[in-house]
Coordinates of C-alpha atoms in Angstrom, one line a residue:
Chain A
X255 CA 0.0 0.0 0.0
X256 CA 1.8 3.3 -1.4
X257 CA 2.5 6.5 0.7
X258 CA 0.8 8.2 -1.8
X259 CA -2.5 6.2 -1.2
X260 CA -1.8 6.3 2.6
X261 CA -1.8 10.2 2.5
X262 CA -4.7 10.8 0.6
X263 CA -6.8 7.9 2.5
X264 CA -5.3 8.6 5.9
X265 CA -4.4 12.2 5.8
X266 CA -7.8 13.5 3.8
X267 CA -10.3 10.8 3.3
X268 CA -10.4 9.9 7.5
X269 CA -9.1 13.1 8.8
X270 CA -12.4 14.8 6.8
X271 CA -14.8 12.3 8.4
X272 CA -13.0 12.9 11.6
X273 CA -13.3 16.8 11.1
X274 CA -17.0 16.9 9.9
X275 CA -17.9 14.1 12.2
X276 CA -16.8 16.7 15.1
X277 CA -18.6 19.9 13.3
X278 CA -21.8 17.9 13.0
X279 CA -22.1 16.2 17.1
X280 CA -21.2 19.9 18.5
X281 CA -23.9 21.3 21.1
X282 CA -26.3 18.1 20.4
X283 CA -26.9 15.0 22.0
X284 CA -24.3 13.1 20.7
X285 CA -21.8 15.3 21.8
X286 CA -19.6 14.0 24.7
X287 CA -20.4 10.4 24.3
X288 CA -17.8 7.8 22.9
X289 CA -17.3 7.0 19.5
X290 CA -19.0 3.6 19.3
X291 CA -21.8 5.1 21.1
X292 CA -22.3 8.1 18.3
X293 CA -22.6 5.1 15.7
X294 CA -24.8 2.6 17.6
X295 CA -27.1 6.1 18.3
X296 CA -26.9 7.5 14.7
X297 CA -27.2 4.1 13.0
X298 CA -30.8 4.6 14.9
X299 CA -31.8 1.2 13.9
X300 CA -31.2 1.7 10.3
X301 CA -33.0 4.9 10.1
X302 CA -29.4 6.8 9.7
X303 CA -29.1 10.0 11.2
X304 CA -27.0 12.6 9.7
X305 CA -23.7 11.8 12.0
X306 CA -24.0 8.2 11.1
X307 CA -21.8 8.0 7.8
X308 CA -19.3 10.4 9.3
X309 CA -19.1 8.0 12.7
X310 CA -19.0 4.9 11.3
X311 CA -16.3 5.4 8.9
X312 CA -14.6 7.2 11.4
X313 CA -14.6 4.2 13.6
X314 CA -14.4 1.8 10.2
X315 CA -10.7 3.4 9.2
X316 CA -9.1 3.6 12.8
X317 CA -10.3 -0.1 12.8
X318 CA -8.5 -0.4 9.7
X319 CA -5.9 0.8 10.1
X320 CA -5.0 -0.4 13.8
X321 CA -5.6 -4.0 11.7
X322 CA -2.3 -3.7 9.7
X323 CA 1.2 -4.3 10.1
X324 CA 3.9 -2.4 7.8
X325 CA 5.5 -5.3 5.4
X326 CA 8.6 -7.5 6.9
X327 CA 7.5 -6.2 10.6
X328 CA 7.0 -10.1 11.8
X329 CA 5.0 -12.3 10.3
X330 CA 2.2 -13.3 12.7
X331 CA -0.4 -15.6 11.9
X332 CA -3.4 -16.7 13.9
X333 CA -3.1 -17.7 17.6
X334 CA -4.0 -22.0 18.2
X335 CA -7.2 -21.0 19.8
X336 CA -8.5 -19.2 16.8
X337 CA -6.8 -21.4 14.1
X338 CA -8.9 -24.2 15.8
X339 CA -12.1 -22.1 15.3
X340 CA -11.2 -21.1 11.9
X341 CA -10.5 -24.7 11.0
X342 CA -14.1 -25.6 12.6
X343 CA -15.7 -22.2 10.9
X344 CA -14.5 -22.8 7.5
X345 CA -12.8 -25.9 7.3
X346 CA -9.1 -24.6 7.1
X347 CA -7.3 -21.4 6.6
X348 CA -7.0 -21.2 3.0
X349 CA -11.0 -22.4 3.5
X350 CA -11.3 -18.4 5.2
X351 CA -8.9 -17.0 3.3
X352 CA -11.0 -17.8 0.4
X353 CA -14.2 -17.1 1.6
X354 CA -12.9 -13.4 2.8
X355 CA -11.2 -13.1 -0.8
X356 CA -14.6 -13.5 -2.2
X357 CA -16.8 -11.8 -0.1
X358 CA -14.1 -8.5 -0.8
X359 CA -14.7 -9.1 -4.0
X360 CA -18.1 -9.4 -4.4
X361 CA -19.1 -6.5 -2.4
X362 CA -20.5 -4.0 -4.6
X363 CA -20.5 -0.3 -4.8
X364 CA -18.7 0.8 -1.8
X365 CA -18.0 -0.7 1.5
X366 CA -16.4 -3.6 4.4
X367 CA -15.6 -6.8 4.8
X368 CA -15.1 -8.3 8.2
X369 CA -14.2 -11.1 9.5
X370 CA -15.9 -11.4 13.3
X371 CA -16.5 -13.4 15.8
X372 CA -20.4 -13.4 16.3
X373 CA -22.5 -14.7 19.8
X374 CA -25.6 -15.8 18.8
X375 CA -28.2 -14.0 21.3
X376 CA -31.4 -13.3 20.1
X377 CA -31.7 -9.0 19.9
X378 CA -35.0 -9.2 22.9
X379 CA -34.1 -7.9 26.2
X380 CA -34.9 -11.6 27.9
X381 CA -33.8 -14.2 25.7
X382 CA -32.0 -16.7 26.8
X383 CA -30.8 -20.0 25.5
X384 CA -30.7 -22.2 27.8
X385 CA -28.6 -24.7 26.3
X386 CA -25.7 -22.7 25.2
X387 CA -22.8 -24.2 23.6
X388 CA -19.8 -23.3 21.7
X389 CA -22.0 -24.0 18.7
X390 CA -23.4 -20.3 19.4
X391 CA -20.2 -18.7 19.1
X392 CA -19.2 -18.7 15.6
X393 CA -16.3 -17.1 13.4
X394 CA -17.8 -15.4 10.2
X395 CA -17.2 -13.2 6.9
X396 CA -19.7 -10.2 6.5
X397 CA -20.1 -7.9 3.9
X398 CA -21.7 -4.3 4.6
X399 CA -22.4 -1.3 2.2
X400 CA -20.9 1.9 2.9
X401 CA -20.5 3.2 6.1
X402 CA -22.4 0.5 8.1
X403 CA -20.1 -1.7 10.1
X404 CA -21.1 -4.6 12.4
X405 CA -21.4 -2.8 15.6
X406 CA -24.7 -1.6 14.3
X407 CA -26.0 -5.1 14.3
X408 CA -25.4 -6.0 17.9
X409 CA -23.4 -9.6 19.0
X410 CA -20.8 -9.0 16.8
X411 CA -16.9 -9.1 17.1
X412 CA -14.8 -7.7 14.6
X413 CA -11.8 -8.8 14.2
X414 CA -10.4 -8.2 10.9
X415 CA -11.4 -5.4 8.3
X416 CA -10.7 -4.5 4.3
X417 CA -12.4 -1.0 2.9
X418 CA -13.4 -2.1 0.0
X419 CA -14.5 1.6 -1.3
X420 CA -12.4 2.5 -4.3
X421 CA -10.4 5.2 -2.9
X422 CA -9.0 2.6 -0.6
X423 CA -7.2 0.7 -3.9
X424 CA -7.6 3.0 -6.4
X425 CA -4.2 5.0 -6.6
X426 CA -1.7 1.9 -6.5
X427 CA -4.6 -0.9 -8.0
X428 CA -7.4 1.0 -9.8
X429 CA -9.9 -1.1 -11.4
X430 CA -8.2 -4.3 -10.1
X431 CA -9.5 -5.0 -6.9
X432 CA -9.0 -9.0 -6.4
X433 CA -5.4 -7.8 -6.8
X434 CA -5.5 -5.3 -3.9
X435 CA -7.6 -8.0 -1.9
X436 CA -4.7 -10.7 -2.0
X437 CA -1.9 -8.3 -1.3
X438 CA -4.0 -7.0 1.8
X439 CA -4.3 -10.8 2.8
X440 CA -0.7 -12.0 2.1
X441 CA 1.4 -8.8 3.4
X442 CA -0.4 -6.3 5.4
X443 CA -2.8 -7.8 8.0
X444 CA -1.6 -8.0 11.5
X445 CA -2.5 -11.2 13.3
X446 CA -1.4 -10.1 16.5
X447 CA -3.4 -7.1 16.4
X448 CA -6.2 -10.1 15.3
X449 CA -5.6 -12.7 17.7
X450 CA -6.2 -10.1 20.7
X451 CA -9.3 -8.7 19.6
X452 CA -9.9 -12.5 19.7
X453 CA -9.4 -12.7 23.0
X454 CA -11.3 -10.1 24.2
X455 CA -14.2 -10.9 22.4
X456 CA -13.8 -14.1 23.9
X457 CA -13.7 -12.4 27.6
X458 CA -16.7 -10.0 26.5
X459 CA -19.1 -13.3 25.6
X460 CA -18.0 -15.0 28.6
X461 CA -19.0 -12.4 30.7
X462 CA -22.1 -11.9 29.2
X463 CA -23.2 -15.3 30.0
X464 CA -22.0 -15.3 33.4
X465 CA -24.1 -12.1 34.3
X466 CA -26.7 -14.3 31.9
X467 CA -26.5 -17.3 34.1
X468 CA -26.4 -15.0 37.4
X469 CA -29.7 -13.3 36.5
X470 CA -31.5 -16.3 35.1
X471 CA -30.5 -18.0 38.6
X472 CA -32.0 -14.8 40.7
X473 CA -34.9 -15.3 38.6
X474 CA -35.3 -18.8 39.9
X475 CA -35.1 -18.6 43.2
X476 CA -37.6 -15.3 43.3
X477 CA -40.1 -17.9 41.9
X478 CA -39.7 -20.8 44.2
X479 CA -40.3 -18.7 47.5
X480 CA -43.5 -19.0 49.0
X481 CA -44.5 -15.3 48.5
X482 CA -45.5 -14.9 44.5
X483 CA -44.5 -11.4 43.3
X484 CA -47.8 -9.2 43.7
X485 CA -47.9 -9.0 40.0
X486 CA -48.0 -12.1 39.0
X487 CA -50.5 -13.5 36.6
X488 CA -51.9 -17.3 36.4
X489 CA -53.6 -17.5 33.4
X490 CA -54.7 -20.9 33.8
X491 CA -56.3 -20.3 37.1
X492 CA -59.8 -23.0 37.1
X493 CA -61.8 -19.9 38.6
X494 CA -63.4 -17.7 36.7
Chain B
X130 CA -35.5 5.8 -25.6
X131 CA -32.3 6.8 -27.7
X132 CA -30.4 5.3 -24.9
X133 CA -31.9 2.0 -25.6
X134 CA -31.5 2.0 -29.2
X135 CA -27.8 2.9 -28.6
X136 CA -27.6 -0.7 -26.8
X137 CA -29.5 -2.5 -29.4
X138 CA -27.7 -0.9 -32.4
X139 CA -24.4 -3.2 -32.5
X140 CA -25.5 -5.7 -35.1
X141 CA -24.2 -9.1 -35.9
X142 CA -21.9 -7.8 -38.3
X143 CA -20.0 -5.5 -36.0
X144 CA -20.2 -8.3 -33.6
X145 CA -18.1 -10.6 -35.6
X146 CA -15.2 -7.8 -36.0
X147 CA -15.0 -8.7 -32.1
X148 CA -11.9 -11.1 -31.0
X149 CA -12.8 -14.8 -31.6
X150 CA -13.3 -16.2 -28.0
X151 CA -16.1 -13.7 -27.2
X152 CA -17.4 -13.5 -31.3
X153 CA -17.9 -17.1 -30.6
X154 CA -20.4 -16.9 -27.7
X155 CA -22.1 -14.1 -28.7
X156 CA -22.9 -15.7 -32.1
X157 CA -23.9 -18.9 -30.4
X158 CA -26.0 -16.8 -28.1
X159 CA -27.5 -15.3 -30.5
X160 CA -28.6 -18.5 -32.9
X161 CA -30.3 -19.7 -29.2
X162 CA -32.2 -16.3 -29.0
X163 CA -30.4 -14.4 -26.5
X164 CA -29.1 -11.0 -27.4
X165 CA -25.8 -10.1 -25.5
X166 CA -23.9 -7.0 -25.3
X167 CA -20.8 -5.4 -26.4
X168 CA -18.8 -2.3 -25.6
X169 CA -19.8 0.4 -27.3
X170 CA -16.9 2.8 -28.6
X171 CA -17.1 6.2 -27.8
X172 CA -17.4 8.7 -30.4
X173 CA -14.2 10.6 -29.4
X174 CA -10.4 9.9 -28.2
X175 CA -9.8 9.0 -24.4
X176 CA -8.1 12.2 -24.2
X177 CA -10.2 14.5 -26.2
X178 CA -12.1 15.5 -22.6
X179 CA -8.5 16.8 -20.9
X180 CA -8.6 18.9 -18.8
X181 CA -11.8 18.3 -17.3
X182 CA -11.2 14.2 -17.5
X183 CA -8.0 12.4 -17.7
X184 CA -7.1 10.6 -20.3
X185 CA -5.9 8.0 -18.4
X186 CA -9.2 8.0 -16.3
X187 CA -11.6 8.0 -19.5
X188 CA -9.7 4.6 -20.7
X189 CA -9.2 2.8 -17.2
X190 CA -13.6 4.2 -17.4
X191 CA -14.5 2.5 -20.5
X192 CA -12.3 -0.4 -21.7
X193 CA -12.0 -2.2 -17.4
X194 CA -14.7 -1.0 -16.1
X195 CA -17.5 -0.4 -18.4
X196 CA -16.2 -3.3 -20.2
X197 CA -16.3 -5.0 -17.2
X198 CA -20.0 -4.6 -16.5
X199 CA -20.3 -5.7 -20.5
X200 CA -19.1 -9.0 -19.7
X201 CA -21.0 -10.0 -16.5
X202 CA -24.2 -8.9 -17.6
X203 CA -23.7 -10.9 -20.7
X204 CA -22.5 -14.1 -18.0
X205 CA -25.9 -13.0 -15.9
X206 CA -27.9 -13.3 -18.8
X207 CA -26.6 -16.4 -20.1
X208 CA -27.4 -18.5 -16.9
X209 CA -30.9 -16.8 -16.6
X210 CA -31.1 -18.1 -20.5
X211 CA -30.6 -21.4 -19.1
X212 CA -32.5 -21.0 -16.0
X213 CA -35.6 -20.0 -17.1
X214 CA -36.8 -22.6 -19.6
X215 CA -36.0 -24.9 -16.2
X216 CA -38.3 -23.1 -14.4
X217 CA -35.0 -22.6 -12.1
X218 CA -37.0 -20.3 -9.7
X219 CA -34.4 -20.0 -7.4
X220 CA -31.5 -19.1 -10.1
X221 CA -33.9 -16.8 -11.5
X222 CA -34.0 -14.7 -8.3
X223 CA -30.7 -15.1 -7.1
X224 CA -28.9 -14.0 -10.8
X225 CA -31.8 -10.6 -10.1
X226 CA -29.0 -8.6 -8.3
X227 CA -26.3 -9.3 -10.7
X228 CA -28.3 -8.4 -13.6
X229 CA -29.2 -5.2 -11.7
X230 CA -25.5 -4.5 -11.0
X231 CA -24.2 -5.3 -14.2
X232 CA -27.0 -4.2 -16.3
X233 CA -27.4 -0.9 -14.7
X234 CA -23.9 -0.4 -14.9
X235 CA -23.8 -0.8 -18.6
X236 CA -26.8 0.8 -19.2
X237 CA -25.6 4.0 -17.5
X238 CA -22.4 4.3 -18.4
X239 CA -23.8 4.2 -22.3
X240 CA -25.8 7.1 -21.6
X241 CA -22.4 8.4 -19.6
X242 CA -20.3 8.6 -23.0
X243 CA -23.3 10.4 -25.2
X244 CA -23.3 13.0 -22.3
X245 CA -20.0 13.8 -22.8
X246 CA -18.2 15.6 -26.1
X247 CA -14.9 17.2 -27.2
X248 CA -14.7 20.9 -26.1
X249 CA -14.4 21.5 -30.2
X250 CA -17.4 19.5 -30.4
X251 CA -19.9 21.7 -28.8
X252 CA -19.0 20.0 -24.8
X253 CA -19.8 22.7 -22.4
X254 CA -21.8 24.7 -24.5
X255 CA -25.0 25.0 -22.3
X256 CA -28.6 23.8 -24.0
X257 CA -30.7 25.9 -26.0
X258 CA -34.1 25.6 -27.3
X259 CA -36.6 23.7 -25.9
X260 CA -34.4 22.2 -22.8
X261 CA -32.8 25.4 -22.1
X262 CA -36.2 27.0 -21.9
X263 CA -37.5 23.8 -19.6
X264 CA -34.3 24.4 -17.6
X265 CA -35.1 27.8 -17.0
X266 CA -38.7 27.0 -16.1
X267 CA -38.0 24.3 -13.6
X268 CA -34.8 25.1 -12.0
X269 CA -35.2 29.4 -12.7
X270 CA -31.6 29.5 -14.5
X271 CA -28.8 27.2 -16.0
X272 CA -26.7 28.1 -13.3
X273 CA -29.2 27.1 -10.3
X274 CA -29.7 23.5 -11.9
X275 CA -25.5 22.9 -12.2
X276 CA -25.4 24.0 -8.2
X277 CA -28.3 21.8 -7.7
X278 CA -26.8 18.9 -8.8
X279 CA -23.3 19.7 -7.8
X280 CA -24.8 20.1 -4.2
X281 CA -26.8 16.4 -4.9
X282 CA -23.8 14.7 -6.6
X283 CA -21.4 15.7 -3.8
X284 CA -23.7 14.5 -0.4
X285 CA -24.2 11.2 -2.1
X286 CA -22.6 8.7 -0.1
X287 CA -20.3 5.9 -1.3
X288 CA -21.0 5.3 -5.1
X289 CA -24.1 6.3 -7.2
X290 CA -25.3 8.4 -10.0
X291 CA -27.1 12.1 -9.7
X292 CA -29.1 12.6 -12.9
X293 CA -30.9 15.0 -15.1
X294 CA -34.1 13.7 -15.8
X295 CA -37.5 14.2 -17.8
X296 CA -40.8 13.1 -16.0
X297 CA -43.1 11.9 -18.3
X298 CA -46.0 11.8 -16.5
X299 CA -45.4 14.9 -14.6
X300 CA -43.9 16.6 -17.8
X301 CA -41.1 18.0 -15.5
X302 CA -37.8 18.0 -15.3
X303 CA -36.5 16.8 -11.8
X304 CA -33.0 15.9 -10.7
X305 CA -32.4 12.7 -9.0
X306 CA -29.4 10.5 -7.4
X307 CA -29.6 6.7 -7.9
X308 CA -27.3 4.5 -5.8
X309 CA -24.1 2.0 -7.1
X310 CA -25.5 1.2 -10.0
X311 CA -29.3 1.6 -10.3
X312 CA -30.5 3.1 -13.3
X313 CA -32.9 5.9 -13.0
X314 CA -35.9 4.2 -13.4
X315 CA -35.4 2.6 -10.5
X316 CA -36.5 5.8 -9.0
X317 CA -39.6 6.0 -10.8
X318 CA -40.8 4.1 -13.7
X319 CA -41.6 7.9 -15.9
X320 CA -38.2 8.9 -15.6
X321 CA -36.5 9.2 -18.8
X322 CA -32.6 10.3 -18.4
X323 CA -30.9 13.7 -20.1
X324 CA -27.8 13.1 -18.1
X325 CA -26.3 11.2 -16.1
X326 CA -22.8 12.3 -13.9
X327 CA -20.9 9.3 -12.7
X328 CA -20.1 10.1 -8.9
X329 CA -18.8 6.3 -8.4
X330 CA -14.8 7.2 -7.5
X331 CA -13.5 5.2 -10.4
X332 CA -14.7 8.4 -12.0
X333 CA -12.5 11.0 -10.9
X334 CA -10.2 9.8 -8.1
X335 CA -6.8 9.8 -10.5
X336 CA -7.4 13.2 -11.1
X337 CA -8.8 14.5 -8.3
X338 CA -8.7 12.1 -5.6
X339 CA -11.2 12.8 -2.2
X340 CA -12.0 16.3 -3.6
X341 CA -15.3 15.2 -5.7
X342 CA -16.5 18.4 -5.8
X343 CA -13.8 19.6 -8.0
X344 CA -14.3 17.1 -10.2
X345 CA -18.3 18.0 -10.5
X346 CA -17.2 21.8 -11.0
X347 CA -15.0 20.8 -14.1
X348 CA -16.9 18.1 -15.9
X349 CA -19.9 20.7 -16.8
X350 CA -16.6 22.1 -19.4
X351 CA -17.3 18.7 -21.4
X352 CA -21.2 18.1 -21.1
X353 CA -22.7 17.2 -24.4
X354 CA -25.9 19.3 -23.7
X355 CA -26.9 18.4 -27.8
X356 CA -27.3 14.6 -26.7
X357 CA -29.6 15.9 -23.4
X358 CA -31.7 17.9 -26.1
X359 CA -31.9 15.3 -28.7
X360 CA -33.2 13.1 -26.0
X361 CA -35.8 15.8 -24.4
X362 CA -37.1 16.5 -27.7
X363 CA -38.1 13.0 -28.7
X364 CA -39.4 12.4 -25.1
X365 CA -41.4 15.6 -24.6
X366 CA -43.5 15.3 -27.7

């Protein structure tokens, strides 16, 4: 990836979103609260806001960026726990190599691909599966159009990023975008940078089934007292 | 609609003057019925448009990626040919988004090339006649409708058209954007395009990299506004 593409994408493409990002939250609500939560609020459940497209690719090129690794710095590759996954996820490396290849590929018009680790919770305030497994936690490869990034669409990861808009390729690439993909793949992404986001998403779904399994637990033993809660309702009640 | 008959016009004879690999599907294609598309040449030298467009941007444009869109709307087409005599109801819908991509994208960036001319072939000289007078009318001068869709071709976000259009129904002239590659009647089924800008950044990013608005301010020097009046003369009547 060239200086000259890095100046232009970096130094104007991002630093514009991050300027008119900033002009646009000033004196409103949005001002004052963190990044992530200026996208999750703009994306307003996919009734965009005007600060969304600004937010979200603010967020979408510091993820990007913080994803790769200048060429020759150290290899890296994925960690054992997450080659396992990837191996159960898409049957091998080269297996999610290729399906992140195509998905970059195939995206059309502008926007992401990510490669995320996604917990597979219903998006209701009270559901809860109560025989979770490992089989809930899966590694995937998501396309989204534009701006949108998978924080918008709750219980996912990301772990790994490619912009796909045309700016992002265009200057050293330009039309020839499966060739940007695989040198994006082969030399630039950092595993390291990968294999912790890995981990902490691994940390974040744990925890959110422990807090699951404390609540569900409280929610048991309220019901087995002798003393029903005064609101309860027995629909099935023989009188009346 | 001109546009249409620009598509249609590339007969089997300048079919065959195509290289052999792709002369030989499209003639086979054609014996089973199905029509397929070629490139269509542009009426003027890659770097006839310079300053306003590259060179180097009009031919990377037209022979990769309009090309481009040639060939996989000719590879959509094909399996829906095969599909649909199968009753393949579940190709047929999934091949629906390709065709839209592809097809839209060729369809547009046909009109694209008419809507654009030499400097020594009238580009840039604004309309007169009956299109200047429906600009006026609508839009109150020449001037307000470029800043209109200046202002419209600059806020869209990621890739898409902004166009000129005529309204059949409403017998107005209305500007409209149209995402990646949607035609304009996808944005109603009256509209009939005058012109179309390409805002995608294939367009102008060589030249003028994240600074779109430049390159809206410029391309107006190259517009073929005789093509736009052509077109809203035989659709107003």
């Amino acid at each position: 990836m060239s200086q000259e593409t890095l100046e232009y994408h970096w130094g104007k493409h991002h630093r514009t979103y991050v300027e008119n990002l900033n002009k646009q939250i000033v004196g409103t609500d949005l001002d004052g609260l963190s990044l992530e939560e200026v996208v999750v609020n703009s994306y307003n459940k996919g009734d965009l806001l005007p600060a969304f497209n600004n937010a979200a690719q603010v967020w979408n090129h510091d993820f990007f960026w913080e994803s790769m690794k200048p060429r020759g710095s150290g290899g890296g590759k994925p960690s054992e726990d997450l080659l396992k996954l990837i191996d159960r996820d898409f049957g091998s490396f080269e297996g999610f190599v290729n399906e992140f290849k195509a998905a970059a590929q195939t995206q059309f018009g502008s926007g992401w691909v990510w490669f995320a680790y996604k917990d597979s919770r219903l998006d209701v305030g009270n559901a809860v599966n109560p025989l979770r497994s490992d089989e809930d936690k899966k590694l995937v490869v998501v396309k989204s159009p534009n701006a949108v990034n998978p924080l918008t669409w709750g219980y996912y990861y990301p772990l790994l990023t490619i912009d796909v808009w045309e700016h992002a390729y265009y200057i050293d690439f330009q039309n020839r975008r499966p060739d940007y993909i695989s040198m994006f793949m082969d030399k630039l992404v950092s595993w390291e940078v990968v294999n912790s986001r890995f981990e902490k998403a691994k940390a974040a779904v744990e925890q959110m089934e422990q807090e699951d399994e404390r609540k569900r637990r409280q929610e048991e033993e309220r019901f087995t007292s002798d003393e029903a809660p005064a609101n309860a309702v027995f629909p099935d009640s023989d009188t009346d | 609609m001109a546009a249409r008959s620009l598509l249609n016009r590339k007969t089997l004879a300048t079919v065959l003057r195509r290289d052999s690999a792709a002369l030989g599907a499209t003639a086979a294609a054609h014996s089973r019925g199905l029509h397929t598309f070629t490139l269509p040449d542009l009426s003027y030298d890659y770097g006839a448009l310079e300053p306003a467009i590259s060179g180097e941007i009009m031919e990377l444009h037209h022979k990769k990626h309009h090309q481009t869109y040639v060939t996989n709307y000719n590879k959509a087409l094909e399996q829906l040919h095969d599909a649909l005599p199968k009753g393949d109801a579940s190709t047929i819908v999934k091949l629906q988004s390709a065709i839209k991509f592809n097809g839209g994208g060729h369809i547009n960036h046909s009109i694209f090339w008419n809507n654009l001319a030499p400097v020594r072939e009238g580009g840039g000289e604004p309309p007169k006649g009956s299109l200047g007078w429906a600009i006026d009318e609508h839009f109150g001068s020449f001037e307000k409708l470029v800043q209109k869709v200046n202002a419209e071709g600059a806020a869209l976000q990621g890739s898409g058209w902004v166009w000129l259009g005529l309204d059949k129904e409403l017998k107005r002239l209305v500007v409209e954007t149209t995402a990646n590659q949607d035609p304009l009647v996808s944005k109603g089924p009256g509209l009939v395009p005058l012109l179309g800008i390409d805002v995608w950044e294939h367009a102008y990013y060589l030249q003028y990299k994240n600074v779109r608005p430049d390159y809206l301010k410029n391309i107006w020097k190259v517009i073929n506004w005789k093509y736009a009046s052509e077109v809203y003369d035989k659709e107003s009547s």
